[in-house]
Every structure is written in C-alpha cells, then in structure tokens.
Coordinates of C-alpha atoms (C1' of nucleotides) in Angstrom, one line a residue:
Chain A
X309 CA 0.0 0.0 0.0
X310 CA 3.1 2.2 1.0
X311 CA 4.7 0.9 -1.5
X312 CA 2.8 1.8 -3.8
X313 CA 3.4 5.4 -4.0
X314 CA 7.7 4.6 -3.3
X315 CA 10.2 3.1 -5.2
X316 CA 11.5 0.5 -2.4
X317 CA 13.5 -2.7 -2.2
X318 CA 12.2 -5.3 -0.6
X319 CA 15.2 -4.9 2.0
X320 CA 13.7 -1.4 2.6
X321 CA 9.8 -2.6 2.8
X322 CA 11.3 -5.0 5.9
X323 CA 13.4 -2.4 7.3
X324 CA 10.5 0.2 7.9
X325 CA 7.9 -3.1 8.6
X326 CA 10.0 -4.0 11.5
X327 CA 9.4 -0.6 13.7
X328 CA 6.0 -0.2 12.3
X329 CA 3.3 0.2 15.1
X330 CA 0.4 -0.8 13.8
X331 CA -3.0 0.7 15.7
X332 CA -6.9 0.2 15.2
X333 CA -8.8 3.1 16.0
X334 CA -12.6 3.5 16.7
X335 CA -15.2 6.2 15.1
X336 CA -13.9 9.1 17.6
X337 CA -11.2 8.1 19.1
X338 CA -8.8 10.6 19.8
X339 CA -5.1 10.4 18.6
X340 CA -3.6 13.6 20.1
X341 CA -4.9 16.0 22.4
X342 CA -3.7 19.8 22.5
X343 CA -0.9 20.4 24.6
X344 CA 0.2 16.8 24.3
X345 CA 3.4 15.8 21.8
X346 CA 2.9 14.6 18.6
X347 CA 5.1 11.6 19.0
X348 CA 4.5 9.7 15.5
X349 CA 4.2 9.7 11.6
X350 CA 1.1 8.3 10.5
X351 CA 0.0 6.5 7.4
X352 CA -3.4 5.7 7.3
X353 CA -4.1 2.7 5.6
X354 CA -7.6 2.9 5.6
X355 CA -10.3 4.8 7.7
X356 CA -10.7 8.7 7.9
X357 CA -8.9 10.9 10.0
X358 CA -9.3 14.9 11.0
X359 CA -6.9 17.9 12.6
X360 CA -8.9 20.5 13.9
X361 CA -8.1 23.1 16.6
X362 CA -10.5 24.3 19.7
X363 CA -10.4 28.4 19.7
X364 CA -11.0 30.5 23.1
X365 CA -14.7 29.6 22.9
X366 CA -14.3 26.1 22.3
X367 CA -15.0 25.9 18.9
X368 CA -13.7 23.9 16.3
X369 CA -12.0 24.2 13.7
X370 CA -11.1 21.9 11.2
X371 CA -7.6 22.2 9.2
X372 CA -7.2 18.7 7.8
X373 CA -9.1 15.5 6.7
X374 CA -6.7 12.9 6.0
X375 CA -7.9 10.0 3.5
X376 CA -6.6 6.5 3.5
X377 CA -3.8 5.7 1.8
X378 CA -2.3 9.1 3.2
X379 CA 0.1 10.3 5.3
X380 CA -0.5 12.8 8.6
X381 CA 1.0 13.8 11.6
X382 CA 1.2 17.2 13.7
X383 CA 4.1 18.6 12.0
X384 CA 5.5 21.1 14.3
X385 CA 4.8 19.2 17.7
X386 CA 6.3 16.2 16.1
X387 CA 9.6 18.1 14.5
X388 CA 10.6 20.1 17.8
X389 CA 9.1 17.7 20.3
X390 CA 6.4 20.3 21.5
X391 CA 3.1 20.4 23.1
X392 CA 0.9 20.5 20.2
X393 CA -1.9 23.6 19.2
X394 CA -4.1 20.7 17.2
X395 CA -6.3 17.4 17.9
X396 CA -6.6 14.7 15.6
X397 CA -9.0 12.1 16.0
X398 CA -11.0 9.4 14.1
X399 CA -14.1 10.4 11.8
X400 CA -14.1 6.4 11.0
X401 CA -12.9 3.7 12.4
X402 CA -9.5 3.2 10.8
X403 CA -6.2 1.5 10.2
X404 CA -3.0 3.1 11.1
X405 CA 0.6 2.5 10.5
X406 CA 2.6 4.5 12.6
X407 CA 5.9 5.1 13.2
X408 CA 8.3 7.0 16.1
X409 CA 10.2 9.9 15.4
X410 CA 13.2 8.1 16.2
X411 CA 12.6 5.2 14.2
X412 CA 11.2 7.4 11.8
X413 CA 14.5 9.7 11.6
X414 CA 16.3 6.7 11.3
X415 CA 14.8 4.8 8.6
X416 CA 15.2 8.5 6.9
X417 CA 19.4 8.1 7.4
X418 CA 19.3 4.7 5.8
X419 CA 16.9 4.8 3.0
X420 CA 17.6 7.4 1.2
X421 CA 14.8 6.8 -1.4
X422 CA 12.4 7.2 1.5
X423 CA 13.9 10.7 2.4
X424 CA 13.5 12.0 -0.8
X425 CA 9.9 10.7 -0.8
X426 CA 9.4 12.0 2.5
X427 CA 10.7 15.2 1.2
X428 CA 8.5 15.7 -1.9
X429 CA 5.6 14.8 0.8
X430 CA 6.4 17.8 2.9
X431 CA 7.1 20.5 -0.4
X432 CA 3.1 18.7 -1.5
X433 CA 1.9 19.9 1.7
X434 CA 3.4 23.4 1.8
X435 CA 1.8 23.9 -1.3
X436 CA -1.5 23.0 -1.1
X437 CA -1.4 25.2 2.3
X438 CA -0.6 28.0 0.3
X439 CA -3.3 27.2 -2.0
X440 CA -5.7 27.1 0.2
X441 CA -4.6 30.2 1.8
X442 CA -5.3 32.1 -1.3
X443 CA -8.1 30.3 -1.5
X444 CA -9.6 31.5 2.1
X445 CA -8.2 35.0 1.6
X446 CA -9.5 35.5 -1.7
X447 CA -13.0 33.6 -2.5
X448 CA -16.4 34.0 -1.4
X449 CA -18.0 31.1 0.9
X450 CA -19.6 30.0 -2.4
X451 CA -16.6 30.0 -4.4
X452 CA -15.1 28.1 -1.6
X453 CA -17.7 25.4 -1.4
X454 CA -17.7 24.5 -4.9
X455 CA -14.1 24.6 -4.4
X456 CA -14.2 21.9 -2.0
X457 CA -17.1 19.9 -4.1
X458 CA -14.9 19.8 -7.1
X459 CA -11.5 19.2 -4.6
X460 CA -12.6 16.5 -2.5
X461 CA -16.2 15.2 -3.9
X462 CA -15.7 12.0 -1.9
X463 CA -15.3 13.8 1.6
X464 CA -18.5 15.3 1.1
X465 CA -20.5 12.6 1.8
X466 CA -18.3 11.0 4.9
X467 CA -18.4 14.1 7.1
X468 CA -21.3 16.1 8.7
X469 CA -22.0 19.3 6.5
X470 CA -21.0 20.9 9.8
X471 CA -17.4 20.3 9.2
X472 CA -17.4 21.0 6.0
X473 CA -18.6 24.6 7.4
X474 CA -15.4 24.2 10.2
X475 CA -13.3 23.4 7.1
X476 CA -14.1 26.6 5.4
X477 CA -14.6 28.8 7.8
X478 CA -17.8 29.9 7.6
X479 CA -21.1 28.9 9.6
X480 CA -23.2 26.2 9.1
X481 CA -26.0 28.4 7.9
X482 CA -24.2 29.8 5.0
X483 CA -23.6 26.2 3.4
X484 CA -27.1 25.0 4.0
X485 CA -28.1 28.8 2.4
X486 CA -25.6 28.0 -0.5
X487 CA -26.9 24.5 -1.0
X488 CA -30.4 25.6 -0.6
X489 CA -29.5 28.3 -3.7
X490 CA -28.1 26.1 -5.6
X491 CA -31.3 23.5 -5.9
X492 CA -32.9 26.1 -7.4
X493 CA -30.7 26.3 -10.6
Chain B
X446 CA 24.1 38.9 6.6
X447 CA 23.5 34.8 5.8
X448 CA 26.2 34.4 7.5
X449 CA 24.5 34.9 10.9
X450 CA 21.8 32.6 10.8
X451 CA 24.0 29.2 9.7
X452 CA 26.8 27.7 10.9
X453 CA 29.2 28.2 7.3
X454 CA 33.1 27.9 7.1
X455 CA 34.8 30.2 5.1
X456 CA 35.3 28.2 2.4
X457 CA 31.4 27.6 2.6
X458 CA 31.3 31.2 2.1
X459 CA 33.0 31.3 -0.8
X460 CA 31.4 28.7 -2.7
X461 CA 27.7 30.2 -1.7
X462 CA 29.6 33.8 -2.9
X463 CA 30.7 32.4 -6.2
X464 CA 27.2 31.8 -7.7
X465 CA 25.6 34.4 -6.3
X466 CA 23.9 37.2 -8.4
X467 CA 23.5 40.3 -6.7
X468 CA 20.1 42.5 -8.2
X469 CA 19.1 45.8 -7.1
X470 CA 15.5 46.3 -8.2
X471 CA 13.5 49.6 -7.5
X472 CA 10.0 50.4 -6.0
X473 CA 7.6 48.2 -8.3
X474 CA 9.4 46.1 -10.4
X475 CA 8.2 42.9 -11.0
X476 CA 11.0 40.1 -10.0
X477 CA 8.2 37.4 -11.0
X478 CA 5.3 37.7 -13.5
X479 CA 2.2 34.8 -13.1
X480 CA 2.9 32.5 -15.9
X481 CA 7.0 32.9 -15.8
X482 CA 8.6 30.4 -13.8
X483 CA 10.4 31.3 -10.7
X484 CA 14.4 30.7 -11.5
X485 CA 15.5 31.9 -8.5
X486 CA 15.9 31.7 -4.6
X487 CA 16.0 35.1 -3.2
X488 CA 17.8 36.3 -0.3
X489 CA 16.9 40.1 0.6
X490 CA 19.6 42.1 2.0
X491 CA 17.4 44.8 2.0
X492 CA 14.4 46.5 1.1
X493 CA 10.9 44.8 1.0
X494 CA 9.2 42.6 -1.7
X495 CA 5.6 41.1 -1.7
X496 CA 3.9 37.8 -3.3
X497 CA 0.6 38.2 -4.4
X498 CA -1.9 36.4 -7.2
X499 CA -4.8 37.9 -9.2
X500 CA -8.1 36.6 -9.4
X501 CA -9.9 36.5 -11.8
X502 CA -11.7 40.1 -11.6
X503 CA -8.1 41.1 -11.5
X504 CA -8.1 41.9 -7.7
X505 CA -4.2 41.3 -5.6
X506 CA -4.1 39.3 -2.8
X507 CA -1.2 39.4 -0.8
X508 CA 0.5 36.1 0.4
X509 CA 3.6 36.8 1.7
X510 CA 5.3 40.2 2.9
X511 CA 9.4 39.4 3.0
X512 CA 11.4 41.4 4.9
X513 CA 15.1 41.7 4.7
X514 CA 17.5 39.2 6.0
X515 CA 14.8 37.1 5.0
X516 CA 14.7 34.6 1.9
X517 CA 11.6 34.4 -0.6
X518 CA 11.0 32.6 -3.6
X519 CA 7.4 30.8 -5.8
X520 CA 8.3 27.3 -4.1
X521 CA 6.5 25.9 -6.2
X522 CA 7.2 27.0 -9.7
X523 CA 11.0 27.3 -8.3
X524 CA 10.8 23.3 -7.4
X525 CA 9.3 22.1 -10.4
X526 CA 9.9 24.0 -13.0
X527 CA 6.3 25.2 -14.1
X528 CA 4.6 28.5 -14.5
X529 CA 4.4 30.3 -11.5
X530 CA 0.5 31.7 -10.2
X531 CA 2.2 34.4 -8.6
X532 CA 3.8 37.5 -8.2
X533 CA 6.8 38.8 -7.0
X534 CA 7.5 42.7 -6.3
X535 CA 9.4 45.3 -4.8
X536 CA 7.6 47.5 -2.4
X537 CA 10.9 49.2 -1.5
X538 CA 14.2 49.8 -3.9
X539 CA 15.8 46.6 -2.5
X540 CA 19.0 44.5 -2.7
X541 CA 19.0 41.0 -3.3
X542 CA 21.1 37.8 -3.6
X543 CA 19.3 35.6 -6.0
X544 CA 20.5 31.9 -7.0
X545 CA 19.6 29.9 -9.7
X546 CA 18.0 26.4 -8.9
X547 CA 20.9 24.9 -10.3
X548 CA 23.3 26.3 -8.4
X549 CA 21.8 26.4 -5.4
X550 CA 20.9 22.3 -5.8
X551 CA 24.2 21.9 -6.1
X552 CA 25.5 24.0 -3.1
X553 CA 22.9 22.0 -1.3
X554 CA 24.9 19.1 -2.2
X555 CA 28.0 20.2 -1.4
X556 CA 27.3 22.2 1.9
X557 CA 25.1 19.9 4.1
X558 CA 25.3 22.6 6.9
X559 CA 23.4 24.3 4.0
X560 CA 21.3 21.8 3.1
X561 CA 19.7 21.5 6.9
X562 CA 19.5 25.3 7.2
X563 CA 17.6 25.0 4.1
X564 CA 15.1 22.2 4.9
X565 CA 14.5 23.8 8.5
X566 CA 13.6 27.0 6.5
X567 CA 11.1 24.5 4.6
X568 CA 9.2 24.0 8.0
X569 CA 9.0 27.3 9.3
X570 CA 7.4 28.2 6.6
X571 CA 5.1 25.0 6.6
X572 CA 4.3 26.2 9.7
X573 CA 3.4 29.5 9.7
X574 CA 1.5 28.9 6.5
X575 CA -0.7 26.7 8.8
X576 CA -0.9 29.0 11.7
X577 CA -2.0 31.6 9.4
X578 CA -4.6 29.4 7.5
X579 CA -5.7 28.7 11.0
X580 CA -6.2 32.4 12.0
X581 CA -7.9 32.8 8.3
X582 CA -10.8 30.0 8.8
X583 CA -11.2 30.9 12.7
X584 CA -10.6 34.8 13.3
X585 CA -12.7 37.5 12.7
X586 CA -10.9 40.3 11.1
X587 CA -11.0 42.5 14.1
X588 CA -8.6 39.1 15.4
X589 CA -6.7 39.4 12.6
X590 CA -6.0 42.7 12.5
X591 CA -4.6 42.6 15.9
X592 CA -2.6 39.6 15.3
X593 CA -1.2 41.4 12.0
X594 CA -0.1 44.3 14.5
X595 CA 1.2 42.5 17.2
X596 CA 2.9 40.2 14.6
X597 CA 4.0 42.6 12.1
X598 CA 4.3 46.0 14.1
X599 CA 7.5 46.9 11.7
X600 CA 5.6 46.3 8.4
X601 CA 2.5 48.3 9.6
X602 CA 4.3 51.3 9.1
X603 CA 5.8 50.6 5.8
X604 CA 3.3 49.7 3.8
X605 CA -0.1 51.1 2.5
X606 CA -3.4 49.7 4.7
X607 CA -5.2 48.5 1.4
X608 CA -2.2 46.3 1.4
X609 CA -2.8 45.1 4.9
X610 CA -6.5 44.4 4.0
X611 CA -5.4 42.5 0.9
X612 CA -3.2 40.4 3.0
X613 CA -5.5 39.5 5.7
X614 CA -8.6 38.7 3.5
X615 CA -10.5 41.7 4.4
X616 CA -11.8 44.9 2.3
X617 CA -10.4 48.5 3.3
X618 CA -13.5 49.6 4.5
X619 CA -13.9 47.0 7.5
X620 CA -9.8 47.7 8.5
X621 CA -10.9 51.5 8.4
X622 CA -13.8 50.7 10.9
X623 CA -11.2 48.5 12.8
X624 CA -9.4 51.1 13.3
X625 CA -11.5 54.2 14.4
X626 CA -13.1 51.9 16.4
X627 CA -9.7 51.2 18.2
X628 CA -9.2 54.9 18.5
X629 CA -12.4 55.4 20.4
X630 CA -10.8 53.4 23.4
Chain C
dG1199 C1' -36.2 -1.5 20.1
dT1200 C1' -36.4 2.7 22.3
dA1201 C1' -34.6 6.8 24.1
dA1202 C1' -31.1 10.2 23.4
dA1203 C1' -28.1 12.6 20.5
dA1204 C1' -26.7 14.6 16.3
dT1205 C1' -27.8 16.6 11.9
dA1206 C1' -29.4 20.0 9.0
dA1207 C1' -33.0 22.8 7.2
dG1208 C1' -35.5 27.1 7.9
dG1209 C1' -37.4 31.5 10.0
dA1210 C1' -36.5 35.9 12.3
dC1211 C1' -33.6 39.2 13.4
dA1212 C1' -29.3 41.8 14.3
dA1213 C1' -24.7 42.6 13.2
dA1214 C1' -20.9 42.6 10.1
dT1215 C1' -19.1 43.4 5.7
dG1216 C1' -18.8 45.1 1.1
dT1217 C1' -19.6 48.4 -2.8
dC1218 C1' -19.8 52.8 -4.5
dC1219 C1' -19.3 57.3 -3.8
dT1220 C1' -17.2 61.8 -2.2
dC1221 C1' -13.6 64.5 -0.1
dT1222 C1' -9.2 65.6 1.9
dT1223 C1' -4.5 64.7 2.6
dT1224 C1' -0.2 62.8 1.3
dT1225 C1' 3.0 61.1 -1.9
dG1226 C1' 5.3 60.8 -6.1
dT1227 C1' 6.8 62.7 -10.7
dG1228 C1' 8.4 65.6 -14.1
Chain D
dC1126 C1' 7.0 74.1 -7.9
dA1127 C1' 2.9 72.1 -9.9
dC1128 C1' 0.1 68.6 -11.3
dA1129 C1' -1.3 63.8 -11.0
dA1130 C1' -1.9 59.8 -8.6
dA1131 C1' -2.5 57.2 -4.5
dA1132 C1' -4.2 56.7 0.1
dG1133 C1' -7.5 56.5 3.4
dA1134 C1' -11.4 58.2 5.9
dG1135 C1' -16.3 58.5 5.9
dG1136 C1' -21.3 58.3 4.5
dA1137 C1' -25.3 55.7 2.4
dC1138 C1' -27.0 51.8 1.3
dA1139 C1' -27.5 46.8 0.0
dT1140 C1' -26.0 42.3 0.8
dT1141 C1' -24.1 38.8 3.3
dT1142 C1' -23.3 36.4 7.2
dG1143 C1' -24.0 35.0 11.8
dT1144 C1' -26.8 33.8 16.0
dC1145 C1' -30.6 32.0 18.2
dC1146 C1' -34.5 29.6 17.7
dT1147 C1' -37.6 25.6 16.4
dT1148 C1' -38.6 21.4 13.9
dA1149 C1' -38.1 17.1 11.3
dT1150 C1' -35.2 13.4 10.3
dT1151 C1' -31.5 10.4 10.9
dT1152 C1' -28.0 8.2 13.5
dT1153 C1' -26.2 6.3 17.7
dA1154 C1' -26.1 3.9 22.0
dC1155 C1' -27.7 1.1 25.6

DNA sequence: GTAAAATAAGGACAAATGTCCTCTTTTGTG
DNA sequence: CACAAAAGAGGACATTTGTCCTTATTTTAC
C-alpha cells in the first residue's frame, strides 16, 4: 500500500515493517490531544482521520481530513518535540501504521529513497497550504464550497455538513443557504 | 548577513559567494510575473518585496510580505519547474542575492550545513502557513488585524493599509472601521 | 427497540461586511 | 514648484453572514 506510492527494495519494505506500530482506532477516538506531543508519523491505511483546533470559545475548527492511503502527523509538535496547538481524532474507524520519530528519523538516514519521498511529501503539503490560503483569503464562501465539491467530492459525503462549514470557515448556515440556492438552478 | 543565521566555514562562504547574483531592483518592479517560472531563490539584503496572485476580476491578494534578511521565492514553480500563479515585487528599492535552482541544488549538495539550514527553512514556513490558514478559517478580522499588529508591528508602518486588508482577507473599509473603532478606546 | 443525541433545514432578526461614492491629505513625478 | 496619482477616511445603502430559535429526520447507544 506504502509501496505503492515509493520506489522501495524489498530490503527497505522489511526495514520500515519491523518498527512499524500498527494501531486500530474506533469512530472518535482521539489520537492527540492539544498540549500533548505529537510523538508519531502516521500512514493511514484505511479509515478517515481529521486535525482540527478548539479556539477560546471552544469551537472547532477543522484544518485537515486525511484520506486513506495518506500520510498525517502534527508537523510542528512532532519536529521540535512540542506540546501540540491541534487534535486529531478518528471520523471512521481506521487502520493506522505508525511510526516513532526516532525510528522514523532513522529509517530517513538509511533509506535514502524514502527521504527524498518524504521530502516531496512535505514541499506537496506546503503547497496545497498556500493554496488554500489564497483560496480562504481570496473567495467568497460560495466560491469556496464549490471549491471543496470539485476538490474533495468524496469527503463530502463522509463528514457532517457541519465540518465542511469548520473546514471553510464559515457557519453552518451559509452552506445549508448555498446549498439551498443552488437546488434552485 | 547569511552568515549569521547558519553555521558556514569560510570556504562555505565562498562557494555560496561564487554563484551568487546580486540584483538591485526599484520600488515596483516585478521580479516574477504569473505565468514565468520562478528561476530563482531570493535572499533580501534589504528592502521589502511582496507575493501576491490575481483573481480573476483582477483583484491582488497578498501572500507573503518578505522582509530583509529574510529569503523568498514561488516554491512551487521554483521546485518544479512550471509556471508560477504568482507574483513577486518590490515594495521598496531593494538589494538581493538571487540563485539559480541549479546552483543552489548543487550548493545544497556540497554544503550539508546548508542543506539543513535549508530544509529547517522549509518547515518554518510550513508552519506558519498553517498557523495563518488557522487564523484565516477561525478569526474575525478584528482578530486578525490585531494579530497582523502585534505580529507585524514593523511592516505596519511601511506599507499602504489596502495592502494590509489585501493580506488579511478583508476589504479596506472593514480595516478603516477597525481602526476608528480602536481609536475610540 | 427505544430513548437520546446529532444533523441540518428554515425562520426571524441583528450585526458585520462590502460596494460605491465623495472629499481631503499625502506622496510621487516631471 | 505644480500637477497627477495614491491613500484612506467616511457616508449611504444593500447584501451577506451569523446567532438563536424551532422542527423534522437520521443516527447512535444502551
């Protein structure tokens, strides 16, 4: 499944199988709590994952839905070992490989083919943050919605319409209002 | 100047020095057009140059503000080579240190002191990217225009308020109103 | 299987935001 | 120095968006 996506050697496949953790987790469940360090890299093998972040009022809002087959982790609590801003829990039971930063850092020093992989992963990410930066700077919640329809089609129907509202920033009511307009056409 | 942030031998030094190409660029020149590819990583030694993107009523919005002693370039078009969806300006007469991707990929190789500098670049800006996306989806602009300030005090002063609007996501009018209101305390 | 919880639509209303306009001041250019 | 351009404040108004409700339906949990 990894594989796929990597040019690897057997040799290699064994090498980051052997200090794979490999964890079930329910509908829910939470994987990292604010304030707590993001200790692992996760690939999710199947099953549906979210980031999100509370605010001073307690509400949340949602920064990342991770598919299966991808990969996830809390980047900056995980690179300087901090207490993390972000939770990420379950929005279906799923699958997960994980690994530790150490083993992760040293399966990085040996294969190099996974570095560069890893690499490419990180530059992918940076740039589809930027995107939708512009994206939340520059369109209006409609724009934005269709946005995500055309983006992510098959997220649409796994998640509450709620955090699709999280995910964009904008209230519930506005999406049902855009949805409601849109009917009409 | 780069100097002070990595760790560099002289000889380091020299190498970085021997491929570098020093520009001097005026108040509004364009250092990247949409649709050119980005050629170069920029260091600025001084001055003050913006990224920004048009959409498609032709409006700016503002990315990224660099300061000196700070390094800029279109990541994306820079790493693989394709037309770039943004701009690049001057907002001051400024003077950089630009490298080509070709040279610089191959100081990366030599200088590995280099090379780390570089990739922890890579994060910060992953980082704050997030952050900011963060602030976008959850922050009213009132939030955001204090978190711009207490941020940003420096650039506040050195560049026009449409400008700050553009940047945070808002129109001029409601940063106006932001700040009379502020006044009234 | 049933009660409880979650979802989302919709109404009513208030608040926030944007657009368009004018006017004054500041800045830049020749 | 003089003229043009840019900046930004402010008014008037319309539109958008959010909050707080209620209600119907679906999903979840015991």
């Amino acid at each position: 499944m990894i594989e796929r996506s990597i040019p690897l050697s057997d040799e290699d496949i064994n090498l980051i199988s052997s200090v794979v953790i490999v964890k079930r987790v329910q509908k829910k469940e939470l994987l990292l709590r604010a304030g707590e360090v993001c200790r692992f890299k996760i690939f999710i093998n199947h099953g549906f994952l979210r980031t999100y972040r509370l605010d001073d009022d307690g509400n949340e809002h949602i920064l990342q839905f991770s598919n299966e087959q991808s990969w996830t982790t809390e980047g900056e609590s995980y690179a300087n070992i901090l207490p993390s801003a972000y939770y990420i829990d379950a929005l279906e039971d799923s699958e997960l490989l994980m690994w530790t930063k150490d083993s992760f850092d040293q399966l990085l020093d040996t294969i190099p083919a996974l570095r560069s992989f890893s690499e490419q992963l990180i530059f992918n990410n940076l740039h589809a943050s930027r995107n939708r930066l512009y994206k939340a700077i520059s369109s209006s919640p409609e724009e934005k919605y269709e946005d995500f329809v055309k983006t992510y089609r098959g997220i649409l129907q796994r998640v509450p319409l709620r955090m699709i509202a999280s995910y964009l920033g904008v209230s519930l009511k506005t999406l049902t209002r855009i949805r409601q307009a849109q009917l009409q056409k």
